[in-house]
């Protein structure tokens, strides 16, 4: 793997982690927070309810 791809992957994971952290702030567990980022994006309004419990 080239250094460029490695850097891109690390940066993508860091961004994903920052977004997942926002979900943990509204009550999601860590694994569910990472999935919620993919399914819902960032938490807004009351959408965290189905994201964390469904």
PDB file of N, CA and C in Angstrom:
ATOM      1  N   UNK A   1       0.850  -1.169   0.000  1.00  0.00           N
ATOM      2  CA  UNK A   1       0.000   0.000   0.000  1.00  0.00           C
ATOM      3  C   UNK A   1       0.899   1.235   0.000  1.00  0.00           C
ATOM      4  N   UNK A   2       0.585   2.168  -0.882  1.00  0.00           N
ATOM      5  CA  UNK A   2       1.408   3.373  -0.962  1.00  0.00           C
ATOM      6  C   UNK A   2       1.123   4.296   0.225  1.00  0.00           C
ATOM      7  N   UNK A   3       2.042   5.190   0.454  1.00  0.00           N
ATOM      8  CA  UNK A   3       1.914   6.115   1.575  1.00  0.00           C
ATOM      9  C   UNK A   3       0.693   7.017   1.399  1.00  0.00           C
ATOM     10  N   UNK A   4       0.376   7.370   0.166  1.00  0.00           N
ATOM     11  CA  UNK A   4      -0.776   8.222  -0.099  1.00  0.00           C
ATOM     12  C   UNK A   4      -2.074   7.532   0.314  1.00  0.00           C
ATOM     13  N   UNK A   5      -2.243   6.267  -0.083  1.00  0.00           N
ATOM     14  CA  UNK A   5      -3.449   5.533   0.284  1.00  0.00           C
ATOM     15  C   UNK A   5      -3.555   5.345   1.793  1.00  0.00           C
ATOM     16  N   UNK A   6      -2.447   5.081   2.419  1.00  0.00           N
ATOM     17  CA  UNK A   6      -2.444   4.908   3.869  1.00  0.00           C
ATOM     18  C   UNK A   6      -2.906   6.191   4.555  1.00  0.00           C
ATOM     19  N   UNK A   7      -2.405   7.333   4.063  1.00  0.00           N
ATOM     20  CA  UNK A   7      -2.785   8.626   4.635  1.00  0.00           C
ATOM     21  C   UNK A   7      -4.280   8.885   4.432  1.00  0.00           C
ATOM     22  N   UNK A   8      -4.786   8.593   3.250  1.00  0.00           N
ATOM     23  CA  UNK A   8      -6.199   8.786   2.958  1.00  0.00           C
ATOM     24  C   UNK A   8      -7.061   7.922   3.876  1.00  0.00           C
ATOM     25  N   UNK A   9      -6.678   6.676   4.049  1.00  0.00           N
ATOM     26  CA  UNK A   9      -7.447   5.777   4.915  1.00  0.00           C
ATOM     27  C   UNK A   9      -7.427   6.222   6.371  1.00  0.00           C
ATOM     28  N   UNK A  10      -6.289   6.673   6.843  1.00  0.00           N
ATOM     29  CA  UNK A  10      -6.193   7.154   8.222  1.00  0.00           C
ATOM     30  C   UNK A  10      -7.057   8.397   8.415  1.00  0.00           C
ATOM     31  N   UNK A  11      -7.006   9.318   7.466  1.00  0.00           N
ATOM     32  CA  UNK A  11      -7.823  10.528   7.569  1.00  0.00           C
ATOM     33  C   UNK A  11      -9.315  10.199   7.515  1.00  0.00           C
ATOM     34  N   UNK A  12      -9.698   9.262   6.667  1.00  0.00           N
ATOM     35  CA  UNK A  12     -11.102   8.857   6.595  1.00  0.00           C
ATOM     36  C   UNK A  12     -11.561   8.247   7.917  1.00  0.00           C
ATOM     37  N   UNK A  13     -10.720   7.427   8.530  1.00  0.00           N
ATOM     38  CA  UNK A  13     -11.072   6.830   9.813  1.00  0.00           C
ATOM     39  C   UNK A  13     -11.184   7.887  10.915  1.00  0.00           C
ATOM     40  N   UNK A  14     -10.315   8.878  10.890  1.00  0.00           N
ATOM     41  CA  UNK A  14     -10.372   9.951  11.883  1.00  0.00           C
ATOM     42  C   UNK A  14     -11.677  10.732  11.742  1.00  0.00           C
ATOM     43  N   UNK A  15     -12.066  11.071  10.518  1.00  0.00           N
ATOM     44  CA  UNK A  15     -13.319  11.794  10.293  1.00  0.00           C
ATOM     45  C   UNK A  15     -14.502  10.942  10.740  1.00  0.00           C
ATOM     46  N   UNK A  16     -14.479   9.657  10.386  1.00  0.00           N
ATOM     47  CA  UNK A  16     -15.554   8.752  10.793  1.00  0.00           C
ATOM     48  C   UNK A  16     -15.652   8.683  12.314  1.00  0.00           C
ATOM     49  N   UNK A  17     -14.510   8.653  12.987  1.00  0.00           N
ATOM     50  CA  UNK A  17     -14.499   8.586  14.451  1.00  0.00           C
ATOM     51  C   UNK A  17     -15.060   9.860  15.069  1.00  0.00           C
ATOM     52  N   UNK A  18     -14.740  11.001  14.495  1.00  0.00           N
ATOM     53  CA  UNK A  18     -15.270  12.273  15.013  1.00  0.00           C
ATOM     54  C   UNK A  18     -16.788  12.297  14.864  1.00  0.00           C
ATOM     55  N   UNK A  19     -17.282  11.853  13.728  1.00  0.00           N
ATOM     56  CA  UNK A  19     -18.731  11.806  13.528  1.00  0.00           C
ATOM     57  C   UNK A  19     -19.385  10.796  14.465  1.00  0.00           C
ATOM     58  N   UNK A  20     -18.742   9.655  14.674  1.00  0.00           N
ATOM     59  CA  UNK A  20     -19.286   8.647  15.595  1.00  0.00           C
ATOM     60  C   UNK A  20     -19.307   9.171  17.022  1.00  0.00           C
ATOM     61  N   UNK A  21     -18.332   9.971  17.391  1.00  0.00           N
ATOM     62  CA  UNK A  21     -18.303  10.544  18.743  1.00  0.00           C
ATOM     63  C   UNK A  21     -19.551  11.389  18.999  1.00  0.00           C
ATOM     64  N   UNK A  22     -20.026  12.096  17.971  1.00  0.00           N
ATOM     65  CA  UNK A  22     -21.247  12.892  18.129  1.00  0.00           C
ATOM     66  C   UNK A  22     -22.430  12.006  18.487  1.00  0.00           C
ATOM     67  N   UNK A  23     -22.477  10.794  17.933  1.00  0.00           N
ATOM     68  CA  UNK A  23     -23.567   9.879  18.255  1.00  0.00           C
ATOM     69  C   UNK A  23     -23.439   9.364  19.685  1.00  0.00           C
ATOM     70  N   UNK A  24     -22.214   9.175  20.175  1.00  0.00           N
ATOM     71  CA  UNK A  24     -22.071   8.720  21.564  1.00  0.00           C
ATOM     72  C   UNK A  24     -22.531   9.799  22.531  1.00  0.00           C
ATOM     73  N   UNK A  25     -22.447  11.051  22.121  1.00  0.00           N
ATOM     74  CA  UNK A  25     -22.905  12.163  22.962  1.00  0.00           C
ATOM     75  C   UNK A  25     -24.428  12.130  23.153  1.00  0.00           C
ATOM     76  N   UNK A  26     -25.158  11.558  22.195  1.00  0.00           N
ATOM     77  CA  UNK A  26     -26.618  11.509  22.307  1.00  0.00           C
ATOM     78  C   UNK A  26     -27.116  10.150  22.776  1.00  0.00           C
ATOM     79  N   UNK A  27     -26.214   9.284  23.213  1.00  0.00           N
ATOM     80  CA  UNK A  27     -26.638   8.054  23.870  1.00  0.00           C
ATOM     81  C   UNK A  27     -26.371   6.752  23.154  1.00  0.00           C
ATOM     82  N   UNK A  28     -25.735   6.764  22.001  1.00  0.00           N
ATOM     83  CA  UNK A  28     -25.438   5.511  21.297  1.00  0.00           C
ATOM     84  C   UNK A  28     -24.204   4.836  21.898  1.00  0.00           C
ATOM     85  N   UNK A  29     -24.191   3.515  21.822  1.00  0.00           N
ATOM     86  CA  UNK A  29     -22.974   2.792  22.185  1.00  0.00           C
ATOM     87  C   UNK A  29     -21.948   3.025  21.069  1.00  0.00           C
ATOM     88  N   UNK A  30     -20.704   2.745  21.338  1.00  0.00           N
ATOM     89  CA  UNK A  30     -19.641   3.006  20.361  1.00  0.00           C
ATOM     90  C   UNK A  30     -19.843   2.228  19.060  1.00  0.00           C
ATOM     91  N   UNK A  31     -20.087   0.909  19.097  1.00  0.00           N
ATOM     92  CA  UNK A  31     -20.292   0.207  17.823  1.00  0.00           C
ATOM     93  C   UNK A  31     -21.512   0.736  17.053  1.00  0.00           C
ATOM     94  N   UNK A  32     -22.594   1.010  17.772  1.00  0.00           N
ATOM     95  CA  UNK A  32     -23.802   1.531  17.111  1.00  0.00           C
ATOM     96  C   UNK A  32     -23.561   2.938  16.564  1.00  0.00           C
ATOM     97  N   UNK A  33     -22.698   3.716  17.199  1.00  0.00           N
ATOM     98  CA  UNK A  33     -22.395   5.066  16.728  1.00  0.00           C
ATOM     99  C   UNK A  33     -21.725   5.029  15.358  1.00  0.00           C
ATOM    100  N   UNK A  34     -20.805   4.090  15.167  1.00  0.00           N
ATOM    101  CA  UNK A  34     -20.138   3.978  13.866  1.00  0.00           C
ATOM    102  C   UNK A  34     -21.132   3.583  12.775  1.00  0.00           C
ATOM    103  N   UNK A  35     -22.075   2.706  13.100  1.00  0.00           N
ATOM    104  CA  UNK A  35     -23.094   2.307  12.132  1.00  0.00           C
ATOM    105  C   UNK A  35     -24.041   3.475  11.853  1.00  0.00           C
ATOM    106  N   UNK A  36     -24.381   4.235  12.881  1.00  0.00           N
ATOM    107  CA  UNK A  36     -25.291   5.374  12.716  1.00  0.00           C
ATOM    108  C   UNK A  36     -24.710   6.426  11.781  1.00  0.00           C
ATOM    109  N   UNK A  37     -23.401   6.593  11.785  1.00  0.00           N
ATOM    110  CA  UNK A  37     -22.764   7.541  10.868  1.00  0.00           C
ATOM    111  C   UNK A  37     -23.051   7.133   9.428  1.00  0.00           C
ATOM    112  N   UNK A  38     -22.944   5.858   9.137  1.00  0.00           N
ATOM    113  CA  UNK A  38     -23.180   5.372   7.778  1.00  0.00           C
ATOM    114  C   UNK A  38     -24.666   5.478   7.422  1.00  0.00           C
ATOM    115  N   UNK A  39     -25.543   5.129   8.358  1.00  0.00           N
ATOM    116  CA  UNK A  39     -26.975   5.103   8.076  1.00  0.00           C
ATOM    117  C   UNK A  39     -27.622   6.483   8.084  1.00  0.00           C
ATOM    118  N   UNK A  40     -27.217   7.351   9.026  1.00  0.00           N
ATOM    119  CA  UNK A  40     -27.928   8.615   9.230  1.00  0.00           C
ATOM    120  C   UNK A  40     -27.071   9.863   9.053  1.00  0.00           C
ATOM    121  N   UNK A  41     -25.771   9.737   8.994  1.00  0.00           N
ATOM    122  CA  UNK A  41     -24.912  10.926   8.947  1.00  0.00           C
ATOM    123  C   UNK A  41     -24.683  11.459  10.340  1.00  0.00           C
ATOM    124  N   UNK A  42     -24.825  12.765  10.505  1.00  0.00           N
ATOM    125  CA  UNK A  42     -24.635  13.354  11.823  1.00  0.00           C
ATOM    126  C   UNK A  42     -25.971  13.456  12.545  1.00  0.00           C
ATOM    127  N   UNK A  43     -25.970  13.431  13.874  1.00  0.00           N
ATOM    128  CA  UNK A  43     -27.231  13.494  14.616  1.00  0.00           C
ATOM    129  C   UNK A  43     -27.848  14.896  14.565  1.00  0.00           C
ATOM    130  N   UNK A  44     -29.123  14.949  14.208  1.00  0.00           N
ATOM    131  CA  UNK A  44     -29.862  16.211  14.194  1.00  0.00           C
ATOM    132  C   UNK A  44     -31.257  15.955  14.727  1.00  0.00           C
ATOM    133  N   UNK A  45     -31.724  16.822  15.578  1.00  0.00           N
ATOM    134  CA  UNK A  45     -33.080  16.704  16.091  1.00  0.00           C
ATOM    135  C   UNK A  45     -33.293  15.423  16.872  1.00  0.00           C
ATOM    136  N   UNK A  46     -34.414  14.731  16.602  1.00  0.00           N
ATOM    137  CA  UNK A  46     -34.725  13.514  17.349  1.00  0.00           C
ATOM    138  C   UNK A  46     -34.365  12.251  16.596  1.00  0.00           C
ATOM    139  N   UNK A  47     -33.595  12.370  15.500  1.00  0.00           N
ATOM    140  CA  UNK A  47     -33.293  11.171  14.731  1.00  0.00           C
ATOM    141  C   UNK A  47     -32.373  10.200  15.483  1.00  0.00           C
ATOM    142  N   UNK A  48     -31.763  10.644  16.579  1.00  0.00           N
ATOM    143  CA  UNK A  48     -30.917   9.736  17.341  1.00  0.00           C
ATOM    144  C   UNK A  48     -31.720   8.618  17.982  1.00  0.00           C
ATOM    145  N   UNK A  49     -33.018   8.831  18.187  1.00  0.00           N
ATOM    146  CA  UNK A  49     -33.840   7.792  18.815  1.00  0.00           C
ATOM    147  C   UNK A  49     -33.882   6.519  17.997  1.00  0.00           C
ATOM    148  N   UNK A  50     -34.242   6.557  16.703  1.00  0.00           N
ATOM    149  CA  UNK A  50     -34.206   5.310  15.944  1.00  0.00           C
ATOM    150  C   UNK A  50     -32.779   4.849  15.663  1.00  0.00           C
ATOM    151  N   UNK A  51     -31.839   5.748  15.580  1.00  0.00           N
ATOM    152  CA  UNK A  51     -30.462   5.378  15.280  1.00  0.00           C
ATOM    153  C   UNK A  51     -29.842   4.567  16.419  1.00  0.00           C
ATOM    154  N   UNK A  52     -30.169   4.908  17.635  1.00  0.00           N
ATOM    155  CA  UNK A  52     -29.546   4.244  18.773  1.00  0.00           C
ATOM    156  C   UNK A  52     -30.334   3.035  19.266  1.00  0.00           C
ATOM    157  N   UNK A  53     -31.574   2.953  18.914  1.00  0.00           N
ATOM    158  CA  UNK A  53     -32.401   1.889  19.490  1.00  0.00           C
ATOM    159  C   UNK A  53     -33.051   1.006  18.427  1.00  0.00           C
ATOM    160  N   UNK A  54     -32.503   1.036  17.226  1.00  0.00           N
ATOM    161  CA  UNK A  54     -33.179   0.244  16.213  1.00  0.00           C
ATOM    162  C   UNK A  54     -32.267  -0.416  15.333  1.00  0.00           C
TER     163      UNK A  54
END
